[in-house]
Amino acid sequence: MTTTEVWERYADDVKRLIMSKVKDAQITDDLVQKVFIKVHSKLATVTDEHKIKSWLLSVSRNITLDYFRKSNKEVLLKKEEHIIITEEYAHSEKDCLPGIIKNLPKKYRDPLFLSDIKGIKQAVIAAQLKLPLSTVKSQIQRGRKLIVQGYMDCCNYKLNAKGFLVGEVKEKAQCKVCN
């Protein structure tokens, strides 16, 4: 299903949902636009077409809630809607990444940092580091593999059959890199 098809089928539902919360036509139009920008960029991640409407309405609710959070306005919820917001800090995978990157050997860390964090093209990195492009490419790939290994060592993550890291986030005290 394309973004246009999703728009044609569900735009009225999205608009009705958002309008029921914000009660302002102009803000509703802005938020509907944000929803469909998100839909356009993330639609490929939805694998089951039967779930598109529920995913779309969830995206709509989240964008509406973000609007209310940023504007410090009250959100009117139906009785069956519950939102739990915790102010408590929770340790996450993102907390492990700086430590894992810091522990990489310099020859992998520098090209990986320039490419994946700074967004510099690999050919430019090769020129900056005065290395062949093929060397920079292989160093970046090895650095990425070392990051995966870092998560496996730090948090006991495992690779699933599709090659994705899976596991549960540990408490910070149990993390080998973050602690």
mmCIF file of C-alpha atoms in Angstrom:
data_model
loop_
_atom_site.group_PDB
_atom_site.id
_atom_site.type_symbol
_atom_site.label_atom_id
_atom_site.label_comp_id
_atom_site.label_asym_id
_atom_site.label_seq_id
_atom_site.Cartn_x
_atom_site.Cartn_y
_atom_site.Cartn_z
ATOM 1 C CA MET A 1 0.000 0.000 0.000
ATOM 2 C CA THR A 2 1.369 3.434 -0.913
ATOM 3 C CA THR A 3 1.203 6.640 1.107
ATOM 4 C CA THR A 4 -1.370 7.999 -1.358
ATOM 5 C CA GLU A 5 -3.588 4.960 -0.848
ATOM 6 C CA VAL A 6 -3.274 5.293 2.927
ATOM 7 C CA TRP A 7 -4.156 8.979 2.621
ATOM 8 C CA GLU A 8 -7.199 8.315 0.477
ATOM 9 C CA ARG A 9 -8.468 5.575 2.765
ATOM 10 C CA TYR A 10 -7.688 6.934 6.238
ATOM 11 C CA ALA A 11 -7.104 10.719 6.110
ATOM 12 C CA ASP A 12 -10.627 11.501 7.315
ATOM 13 C CA ASP A 13 -10.268 9.107 10.271
ATOM 14 C CA VAL A 14 -6.951 10.676 11.248
ATOM 15 C CA LYS A 15 -8.340 14.181 10.924
ATOM 16 C CA ARG A 16 -11.430 13.283 12.982
ATOM 17 C CA LEU A 17 -9.291 11.748 15.745
ATOM 18 C CA ILE A 18 -6.953 14.738 15.962
ATOM 19 C CA MET A 19 -9.776 17.278 15.736
ATOM 20 C CA SER A 20 -11.557 15.546 18.631
ATOM 21 C CA LYS A 21 -8.495 16.266 20.777
ATOM 22 C CA VAL A 22 -7.228 19.693 19.683
ATOM 23 C CA LYS A 23 -10.519 21.391 18.683
ATOM 24 C CA ASP A 24 -8.739 23.691 16.221
ATOM 25 C CA ALA A 25 -8.925 23.185 12.432
ATOM 26 C CA GLN A 26 -5.582 24.810 11.606
ATOM 27 C CA ILE A 27 -3.659 22.861 14.247
ATOM 28 C CA THR A 28 -5.473 19.701 13.147
ATOM 29 C CA ASP A 29 -4.327 20.239 9.553
ATOM 30 C CA ASP A 30 -0.733 20.761 10.738
ATOM 31 C CA LEU A 31 -0.806 17.611 12.840
ATOM 32 C CA VAL A 32 -2.390 15.556 10.043
ATOM 33 C CA GLN A 33 0.444 16.690 7.806
ATOM 34 C CA LYS A 34 3.002 15.565 10.413
ATOM 35 C CA VAL A 35 1.255 12.200 10.675
ATOM 36 C CA PHE A 36 1.454 11.605 6.957
ATOM 37 C CA ILE A 37 5.078 12.714 6.770
ATOM 38 C CA LYS A 38 5.776 10.038 9.372
ATOM 39 C CA VAL A 39 3.615 7.561 7.430
ATOM 40 C CA HIS A 40 5.515 8.289 4.227
ATOM 41 C CA SER A 41 8.882 7.670 5.884
ATOM 42 C CA LYS A 42 7.867 4.599 7.955
ATOM 43 C CA LEU A 43 5.180 2.856 5.872
ATOM 44 C CA ALA A 44 7.638 0.244 4.620
ATOM 45 C CA THR A 45 8.110 -0.984 8.208
ATOM 46 C CA VAL A 46 4.459 -2.101 8.416
ATOM 47 C CA THR A 47 4.421 -5.676 7.174
ATOM 48 C CA ASP A 48 0.749 -6.534 7.694
ATOM 49 C CA GLU A 49 -1.677 -4.344 5.710
ATOM 50 C CA HIS A 50 -4.500 -5.264 8.109
ATOM 51 C CA LYS A 51 -2.665 -3.401 10.871
ATOM 52 C CA ILE A 52 -2.103 -0.155 8.969
ATOM 53 C CA LYS A 53 -5.171 1.605 10.386
ATOM 54 C CA SER A 54 -4.346 0.806 14.017
ATOM 55 C CA TRP A 55 -0.701 1.787 13.450
ATOM 56 C CA LEU A 56 -1.795 4.995 11.743
ATOM 57 C CA LEU A 57 -4.146 5.929 14.592
ATOM 58 C CA SER A 58 -1.389 5.209 17.127
ATOM 59 C CA VAL A 59 0.952 7.503 15.218
ATOM 60 C CA SER A 60 -1.810 10.127 15.192
ATOM 61 C CA ARG A 61 -2.354 9.861 18.952
ATOM 62 C CA ASN A 62 1.374 10.089 19.642
ATOM 63 C CA ILE A 63 1.856 13.146 17.445
ATOM 64 C CA THR A 64 -1.161 14.783 19.096
ATOM 65 C CA LEU A 65 0.233 14.027 22.547
ATOM 66 C CA ASP A 66 3.617 15.456 21.498
ATOM 67 C CA TYR A 67 1.823 18.632 20.423
ATOM 68 C CA PHE A 68 0.163 18.919 23.835
ATOM 69 C CA ARG A 69 3.431 18.222 25.670
ATOM 70 C CA LYS A 70 5.257 20.926 23.736
ATOM 71 C CA SER A 71 2.474 23.476 24.087
ATOM 72 C CA ASN A 72 1.708 22.698 27.757
ATOM 73 C CA LYS A 73 -1.998 22.299 27.033
ATOM 74 C CA GLU A 74 -4.268 19.768 28.687
ATOM 75 C CA VAL A 75 -5.157 16.531 26.925
ATOM 76 C CA LEU A 76 -8.710 15.283 27.229
ATOM 77 C CA LEU A 77 -8.724 11.498 27.326
ATOM 78 C CA LYS A 78 -11.588 9.089 27.108
ATOM 79 C CA LYS A 79 -12.044 6.810 30.097
ATOM 80 C CA GLU A 80 -10.531 3.817 28.294
ATOM 81 C CA GLU A 81 -7.383 5.714 27.293
ATOM 82 C CA HIS A 82 -4.545 5.566 29.772
ATOM 83 C CA ILE A 83 -1.209 7.244 29.508
ATOM 84 C CA ILE A 84 1.575 6.440 31.885
ATOM 85 C CA ILE A 85 4.382 8.958 31.991
ATOM 86 C CA THR A 86 7.217 8.231 34.338
ATOM 87 C CA GLU A 87 9.739 10.845 35.272
ATOM 88 C CA GLU A 88 12.046 8.158 36.568
ATOM 89 C CA TYR A 89 15.223 7.546 34.569
ATOM 90 C CA ALA A 90 15.381 4.135 32.921
ATOM 91 C CA HIS A 91 18.626 2.663 31.636
ATOM 92 C CA SER A 92 18.442 1.957 27.894
ATOM 93 C CA GLU A 93 20.526 0.630 25.010
ATOM 94 C CA LYS A 94 21.429 4.210 24.122
ATOM 95 C CA ASP A 95 23.308 4.524 27.402
ATOM 96 C CA CYS A 96 25.637 1.682 26.427
ATOM 97 C CA LEU A 97 26.586 3.047 23.000
ATOM 98 C CA PRO A 98 29.018 5.814 24.059
ATOM 99 C CA GLY A 99 30.974 3.349 26.199
ATOM 100 C CA ILE A 100 31.038 0.757 23.446
ATOM 101 C CA ILE A 101 32.234 3.311 20.897
ATOM 102 C CA LYS A 102 34.843 4.655 23.330
ATOM 103 C CA ASN A 103 36.250 1.141 23.750
ATOM 104 C CA LEU A 104 36.648 0.570 20.001
ATOM 105 C CA PRO A 105 40.198 0.595 18.636
ATOM 106 C CA LYS A 106 41.016 4.055 17.246
ATOM 107 C CA LYS A 107 41.393 2.775 13.676
ATOM 108 C CA TYR A 108 37.724 1.673 13.720
ATOM 109 C CA ARG A 109 36.320 4.339 16.033
ATOM 110 C CA ASP A 110 37.404 7.380 13.998
ATOM 111 C CA PRO A 111 36.029 6.356 10.563
ATOM 112 C CA LEU A 112 32.852 4.962 12.174
ATOM 113 C CA PHE A 113 32.293 8.156 14.171
ATOM 114 C CA LEU A 114 32.837 10.370 11.123
ATOM 115 C CA SER A 115 30.555 8.244 8.935
ATOM 116 C CA ASP A 116 27.699 7.136 11.187
ATOM 117 C CA ILE A 117 27.584 9.937 13.755
ATOM 118 C CA LYS A 118 28.800 12.979 11.808
ATOM 119 C CA GLY A 119 27.248 11.802 8.518
ATOM 120 C CA ILE A 120 30.359 12.450 6.409
ATOM 121 C CA LYS A 121 30.642 10.531 3.149
ATOM 122 C CA GLN A 122 33.143 7.695 3.173
ATOM 123 C CA ALA A 123 35.154 9.128 0.252
ATOM 124 C CA VAL A 124 35.649 12.383 2.213
ATOM 125 C CA ILE A 125 36.692 10.400 5.298
ATOM 126 C CA ALA A 126 39.218 8.466 3.205
ATOM 127 C CA ALA A 127 40.715 11.740 1.966
ATOM 128 C CA GLN A 128 40.759 13.220 5.506
ATOM 129 C CA LEU A 129 42.448 10.177 7.007
ATOM 130 C CA LYS A 130 44.705 9.737 3.965
ATOM 131 C CA LEU A 131 43.581 6.118 3.553
ATOM 132 C CA PRO A 132 42.255 4.186 0.541
ATOM 133 C CA LEU A 133 38.463 4.222 0.285
ATOM 134 C CA SER A 134 38.318 0.421 0.503
ATOM 135 C CA THR A 135 40.235 0.532 3.799
ATOM 136 C CA VAL A 136 37.850 3.105 5.252
ATOM 137 C CA LYS A 137 34.829 1.063 4.146
ATOM 138 C CA SER A 138 36.168 -2.107 5.745
ATOM 139 C CA GLN A 139 37.105 -0.250 8.958
ATOM 140 C CA ILE A 140 33.575 1.141 9.219
ATOM 141 C CA GLN A 141 32.071 -2.323 8.680
ATOM 142 C CA ARG A 142 34.396 -3.868 11.264
ATOM 143 C CA GLY A 143 33.571 -1.055 13.673
ATOM 144 C CA ARG A 144 29.861 -1.772 13.275
ATOM 145 C CA LYS A 145 30.469 -5.459 13.936
ATOM 146 C CA LEU A 146 32.452 -4.543 17.040
ATOM 147 C CA ILE A 147 29.523 -2.422 18.262
ATOM 148 C CA VAL A 148 27.231 -5.427 17.849
ATOM 149 C CA GLN A 149 29.765 -7.519 19.744
ATOM 150 C CA GLY A 150 29.940 -4.781 22.392
ATOM 151 C CA TYR A 151 26.194 -5.075 23.005
ATOM 152 C CA MET A 152 26.545 -8.845 23.202
ATOM 153 C CA ASP A 153 29.388 -8.513 25.731
ATOM 154 C CA CYS A 154 27.889 -5.641 27.728
ATOM 155 C CA CYS A 155 24.246 -6.605 27.907
ATOM 156 C CA ASN A 156 24.247 -10.294 26.886
ATOM 157 C CA TYR A 157 22.281 -9.541 23.724
ATOM 158 C CA LYS A 158 22.115 -12.276 21.094
ATOM 159 C CA LEU A 159 21.747 -12.265 17.308
ATOM 160 C CA ASN A 160 18.471 -13.731 16.063
ATOM 161 C CA ALA A 161 18.072 -15.741 12.859
ATOM 162 C CA LYS A 162 17.707 -12.538 10.822
ATOM 163 C CA GLY A 163 20.916 -11.050 12.236
ATOM 164 C CA PHE A 164 19.237 -8.524 14.565
ATOM 165 C CA LEU A 165 20.263 -7.958 18.152
ATOM 166 C CA VAL A 166 17.665 -9.190 20.622
ATOM 167 C CA GLY A 167 17.553 -9.181 24.384
ATOM 168 C CA GLU A 168 16.359 -7.225 27.360
ATOM 169 C CA VAL A 169 17.949 -4.110 28.733
ATOM 170 C CA LYS A 170 19.735 -4.780 31.993
ATOM 171 C CA GLU A 171 19.856 -2.491 34.958
ATOM 172 C CA LYS A 172 22.814 -0.120 34.768
ATOM 173 C CA ALA A 173 24.504 -1.889 37.686
ATOM 174 C CA GLN A 174 24.533 -5.166 35.721
ATOM 175 C CA CYS A 175 25.895 -3.609 32.521
ATOM 176 C CA LYS A 176 29.574 -4.343 31.978
ATOM 177 C CA VAL A 177 30.307 -1.221 29.887
ATOM 178 C CA CYS A 178 27.959 1.330 31.464
ATOM 179 C CA ASN A 179 28.779 0.530 35.064
#
